[in-house]
Structures are given as C-alpha cells and as structure tokens.
mmCIF file of C-alpha atoms in Angstrom:
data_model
loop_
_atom_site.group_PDB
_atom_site.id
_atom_site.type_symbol
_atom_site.label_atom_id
_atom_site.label_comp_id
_atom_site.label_asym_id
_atom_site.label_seq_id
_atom_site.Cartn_x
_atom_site.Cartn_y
_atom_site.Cartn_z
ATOM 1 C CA UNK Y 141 19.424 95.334 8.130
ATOM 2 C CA UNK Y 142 19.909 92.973 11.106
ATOM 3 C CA UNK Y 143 19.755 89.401 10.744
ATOM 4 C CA UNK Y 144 20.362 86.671 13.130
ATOM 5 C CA UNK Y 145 23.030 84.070 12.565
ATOM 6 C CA UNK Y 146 22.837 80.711 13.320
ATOM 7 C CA UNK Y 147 24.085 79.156 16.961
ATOM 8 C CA UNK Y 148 27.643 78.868 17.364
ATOM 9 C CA UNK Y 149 29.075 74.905 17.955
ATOM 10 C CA UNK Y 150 31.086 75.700 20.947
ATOM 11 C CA UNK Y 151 29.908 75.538 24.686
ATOM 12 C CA UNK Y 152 28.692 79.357 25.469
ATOM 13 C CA UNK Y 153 31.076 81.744 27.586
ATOM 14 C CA UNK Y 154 31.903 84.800 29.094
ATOM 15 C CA UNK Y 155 35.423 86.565 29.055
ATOM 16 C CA UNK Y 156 36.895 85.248 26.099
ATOM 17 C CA UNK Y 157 38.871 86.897 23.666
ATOM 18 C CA UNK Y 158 38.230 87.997 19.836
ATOM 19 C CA UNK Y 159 40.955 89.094 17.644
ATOM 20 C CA UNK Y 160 41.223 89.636 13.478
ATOM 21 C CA UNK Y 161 44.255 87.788 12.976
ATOM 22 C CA UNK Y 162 44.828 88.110 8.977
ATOM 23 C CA UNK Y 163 41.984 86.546 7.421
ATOM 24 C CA UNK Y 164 40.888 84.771 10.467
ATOM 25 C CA UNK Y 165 38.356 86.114 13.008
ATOM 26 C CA UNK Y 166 39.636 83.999 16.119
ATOM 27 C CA UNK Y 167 37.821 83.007 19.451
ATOM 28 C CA UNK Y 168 40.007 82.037 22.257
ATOM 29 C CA UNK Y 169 39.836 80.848 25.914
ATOM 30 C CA UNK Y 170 36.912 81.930 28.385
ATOM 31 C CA UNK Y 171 34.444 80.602 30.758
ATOM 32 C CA UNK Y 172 31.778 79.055 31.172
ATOM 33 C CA UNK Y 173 30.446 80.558 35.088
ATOM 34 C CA UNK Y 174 32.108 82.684 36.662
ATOM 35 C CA UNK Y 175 35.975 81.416 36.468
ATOM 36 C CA UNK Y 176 34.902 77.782 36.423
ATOM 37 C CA UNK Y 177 34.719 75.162 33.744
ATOM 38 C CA UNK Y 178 37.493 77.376 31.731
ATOM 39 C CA UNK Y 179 38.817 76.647 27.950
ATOM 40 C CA UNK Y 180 41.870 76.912 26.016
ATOM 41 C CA UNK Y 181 40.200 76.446 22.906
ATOM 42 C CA UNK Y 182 40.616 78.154 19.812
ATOM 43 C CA UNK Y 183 37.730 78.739 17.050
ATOM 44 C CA UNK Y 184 38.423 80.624 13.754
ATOM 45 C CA UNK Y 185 35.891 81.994 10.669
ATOM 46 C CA UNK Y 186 36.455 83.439 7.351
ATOM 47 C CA UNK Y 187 32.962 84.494 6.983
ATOM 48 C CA UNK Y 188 31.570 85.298 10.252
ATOM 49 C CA UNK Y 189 29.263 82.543 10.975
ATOM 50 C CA UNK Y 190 30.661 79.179 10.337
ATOM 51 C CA UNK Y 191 33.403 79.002 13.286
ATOM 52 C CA UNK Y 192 35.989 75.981 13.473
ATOM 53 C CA UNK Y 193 37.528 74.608 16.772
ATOM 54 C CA UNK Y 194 41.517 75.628 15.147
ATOM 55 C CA UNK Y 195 42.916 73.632 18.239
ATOM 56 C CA UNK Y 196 43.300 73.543 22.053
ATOM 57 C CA UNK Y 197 46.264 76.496 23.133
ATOM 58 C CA UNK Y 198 49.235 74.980 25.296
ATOM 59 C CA UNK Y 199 48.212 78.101 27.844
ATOM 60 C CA UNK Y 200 46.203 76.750 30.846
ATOM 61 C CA UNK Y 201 42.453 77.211 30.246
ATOM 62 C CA UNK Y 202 41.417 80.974 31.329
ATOM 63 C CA UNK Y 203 39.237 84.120 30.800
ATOM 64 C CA UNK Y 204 39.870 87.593 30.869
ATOM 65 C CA UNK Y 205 43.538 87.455 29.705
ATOM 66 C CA UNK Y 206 44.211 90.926 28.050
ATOM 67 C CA UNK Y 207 44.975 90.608 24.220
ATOM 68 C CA UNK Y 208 46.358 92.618 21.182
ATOM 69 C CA UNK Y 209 47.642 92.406 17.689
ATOM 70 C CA UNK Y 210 50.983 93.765 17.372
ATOM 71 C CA UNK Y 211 53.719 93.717 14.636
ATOM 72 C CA UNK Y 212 54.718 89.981 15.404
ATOM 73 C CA UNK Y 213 51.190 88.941 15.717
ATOM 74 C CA UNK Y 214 48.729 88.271 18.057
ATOM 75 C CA UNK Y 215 49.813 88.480 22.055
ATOM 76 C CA UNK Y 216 47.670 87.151 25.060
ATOM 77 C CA UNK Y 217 48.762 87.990 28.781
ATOM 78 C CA UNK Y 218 47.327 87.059 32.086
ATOM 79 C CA UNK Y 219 43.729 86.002 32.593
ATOM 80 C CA UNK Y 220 42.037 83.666 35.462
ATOM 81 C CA UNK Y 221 40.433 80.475 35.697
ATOM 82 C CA UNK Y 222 38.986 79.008 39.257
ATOM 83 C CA UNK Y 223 42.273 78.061 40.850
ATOM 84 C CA UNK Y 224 44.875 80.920 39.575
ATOM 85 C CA UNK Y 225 45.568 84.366 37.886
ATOM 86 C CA UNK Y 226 47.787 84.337 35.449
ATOM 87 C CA UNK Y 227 51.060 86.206 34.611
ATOM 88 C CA UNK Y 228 52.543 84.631 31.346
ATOM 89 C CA UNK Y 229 52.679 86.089 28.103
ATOM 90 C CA UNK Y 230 52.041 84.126 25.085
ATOM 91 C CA UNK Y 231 51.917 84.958 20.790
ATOM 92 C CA UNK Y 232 50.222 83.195 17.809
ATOM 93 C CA UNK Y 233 51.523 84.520 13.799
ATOM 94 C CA UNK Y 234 48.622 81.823 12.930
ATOM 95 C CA UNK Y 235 46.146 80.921 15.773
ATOM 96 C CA UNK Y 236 46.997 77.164 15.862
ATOM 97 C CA UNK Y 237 50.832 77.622 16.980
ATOM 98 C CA UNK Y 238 51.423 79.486 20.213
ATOM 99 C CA UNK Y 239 55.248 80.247 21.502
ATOM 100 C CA UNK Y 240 55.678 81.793 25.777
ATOM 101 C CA UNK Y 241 57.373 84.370 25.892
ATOM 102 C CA UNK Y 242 59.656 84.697 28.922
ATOM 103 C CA UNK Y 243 58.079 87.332 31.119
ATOM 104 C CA UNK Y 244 58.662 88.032 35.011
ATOM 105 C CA UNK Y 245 55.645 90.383 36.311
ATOM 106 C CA UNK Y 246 52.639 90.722 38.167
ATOM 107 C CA UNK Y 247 50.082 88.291 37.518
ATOM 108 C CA UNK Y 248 46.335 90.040 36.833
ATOM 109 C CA UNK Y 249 43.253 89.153 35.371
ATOM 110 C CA UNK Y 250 40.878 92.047 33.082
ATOM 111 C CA UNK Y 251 43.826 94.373 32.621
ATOM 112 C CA UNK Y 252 44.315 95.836 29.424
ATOM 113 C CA UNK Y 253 47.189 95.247 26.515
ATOM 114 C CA UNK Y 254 48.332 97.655 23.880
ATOM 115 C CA UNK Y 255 51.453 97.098 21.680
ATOM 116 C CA UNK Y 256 53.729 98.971 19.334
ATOM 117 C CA UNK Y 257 56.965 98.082 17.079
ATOM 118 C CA UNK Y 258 59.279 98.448 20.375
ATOM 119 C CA UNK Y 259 56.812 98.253 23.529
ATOM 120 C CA UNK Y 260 53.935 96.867 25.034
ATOM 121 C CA UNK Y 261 51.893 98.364 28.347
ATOM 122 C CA UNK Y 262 49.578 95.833 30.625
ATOM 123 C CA UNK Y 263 47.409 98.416 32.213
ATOM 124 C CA UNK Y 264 45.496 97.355 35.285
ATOM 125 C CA UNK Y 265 43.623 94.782 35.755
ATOM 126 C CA UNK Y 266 43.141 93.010 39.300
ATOM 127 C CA UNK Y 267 45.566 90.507 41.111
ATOM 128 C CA UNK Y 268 45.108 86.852 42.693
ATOM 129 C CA UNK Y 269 44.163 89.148 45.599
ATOM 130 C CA UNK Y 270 41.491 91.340 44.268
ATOM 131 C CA UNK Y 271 43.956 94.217 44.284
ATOM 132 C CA UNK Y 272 44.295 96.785 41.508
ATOM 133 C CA UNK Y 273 47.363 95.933 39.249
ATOM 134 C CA UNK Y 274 50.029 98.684 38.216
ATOM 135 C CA UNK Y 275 50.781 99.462 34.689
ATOM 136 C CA UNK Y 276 53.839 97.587 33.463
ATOM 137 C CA UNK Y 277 55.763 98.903 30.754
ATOM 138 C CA UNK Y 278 57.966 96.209 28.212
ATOM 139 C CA UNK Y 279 60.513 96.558 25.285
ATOM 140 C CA UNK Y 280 60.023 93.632 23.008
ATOM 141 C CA UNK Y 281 62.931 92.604 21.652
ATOM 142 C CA UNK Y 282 64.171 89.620 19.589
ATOM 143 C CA UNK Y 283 65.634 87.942 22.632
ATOM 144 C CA UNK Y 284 62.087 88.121 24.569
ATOM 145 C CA UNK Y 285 60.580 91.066 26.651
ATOM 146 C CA UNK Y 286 62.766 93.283 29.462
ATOM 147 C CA UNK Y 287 61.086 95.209 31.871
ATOM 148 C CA UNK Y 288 61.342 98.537 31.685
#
C-alpha cells in the first residue's frame, strides 16, 4: 500500500544526490532551476520522512555531481552550478565531515561513479563545454588517488 508522506523542510530541487550512508539516508547538493540558486546542503533521516539539515558541505554548491559508496565511505565528484563544472573529488565516513581528495582530471557534470577496494571509474558525463567526457580510470590509495 502507497501512502503519501508529509512535505519535506528543505527548498525543492532537481539533481541532487541520495546515498544510504550507514544508518543515514542522506540528501546532498542540487538545484533549484536549472543550474541556478544551487546548495551544498546536507539533510539526513533514520526513518524516511523526518529529514534534518546535517550541515552545509565545504564543496561549492552544485547538482549533478556523480556519487557512490565505496569501502572508505561515501565519494562525490564533479557536478555544476550556474557559473562552473566541477572536477574535485570529495568523501564523507559520516555526512557532516567532508575531506578533498587531491584529484587532477577532467571536470564534468551527470557522469557516472562506481568504486571498488582499489579503483574508481568516472564514466561520462558532459564538460564546461557541452562535450561528452571520457571515462577516467583511478587507484585509490592511502596517499590520495593516481591516475591510471
């Protein structure tokens, strides 16, 4: 049986991101038109329905970053707001804390992440020019990421 929840108490969007993150269901970043009025905002719920602003990311505000849970935790790269596309790559273990990783690659907004134990692949996506984006292969290591 469907049943409607009740309104969310954040400002509605379009290309954000949501990730299980342990116990956490977590909302991040997004937009509010298309790549204007962008947020950096995270929002958390145990249950589903009651969501909680967690706190505002150090990552410039932005939607359509790619995203995935790996190993080390949660991993955001890229994404777009009105005045740039983005090419850093940041983690969370917790949702409120956020560490950049050092990462020198192509900036592109809607790609795609996917992570193992060793390696992560951003797959496509489009760049500050509207181009289609290769797909960049990593090693994660302890001492950052290395492109491969």
């Amino acid at each position: 049986t469907w049943s409607k929840l009740p309104s969310m108490n954040w400002t509605s969007r379009h290309s954000f991101g949501l990730a299980q993150l342990d116990n956490l269901l977590l909302a991040f970043g997004g937009c509010r038109t298309y790549q204007s009025e962008c947020f950096s905002e995270i929002w958390a719920t145990e249950n589903g329905t009651e969501f909680t602003k967690l706190t505002d990311a150090p990552w410039e505000p932005r939607g359509g970053m790619a995203f995935a849970l790996g190993p080390q935790g949660l991993f955001i790269f890229g994404g777009a707001n009105q005045n740039k596309v983005f090419a850093d790559l940041w983690k969370t273990s917790d949702g409120k804390s956020w560490v950049q990783i050092p990462i020198s690659t192509l900036g592109s907004v809607n790609s795609q992440l996917i992570i193992d134990e060793d390696n992560f692949w951003i797959l496509g996506g489009k760049t500050k020019h509207g181009r289609s984006a290769p797909t960049r292969h990593f090693k994660i290591s302890l001492k950052g990421v290395q492109f491969l």
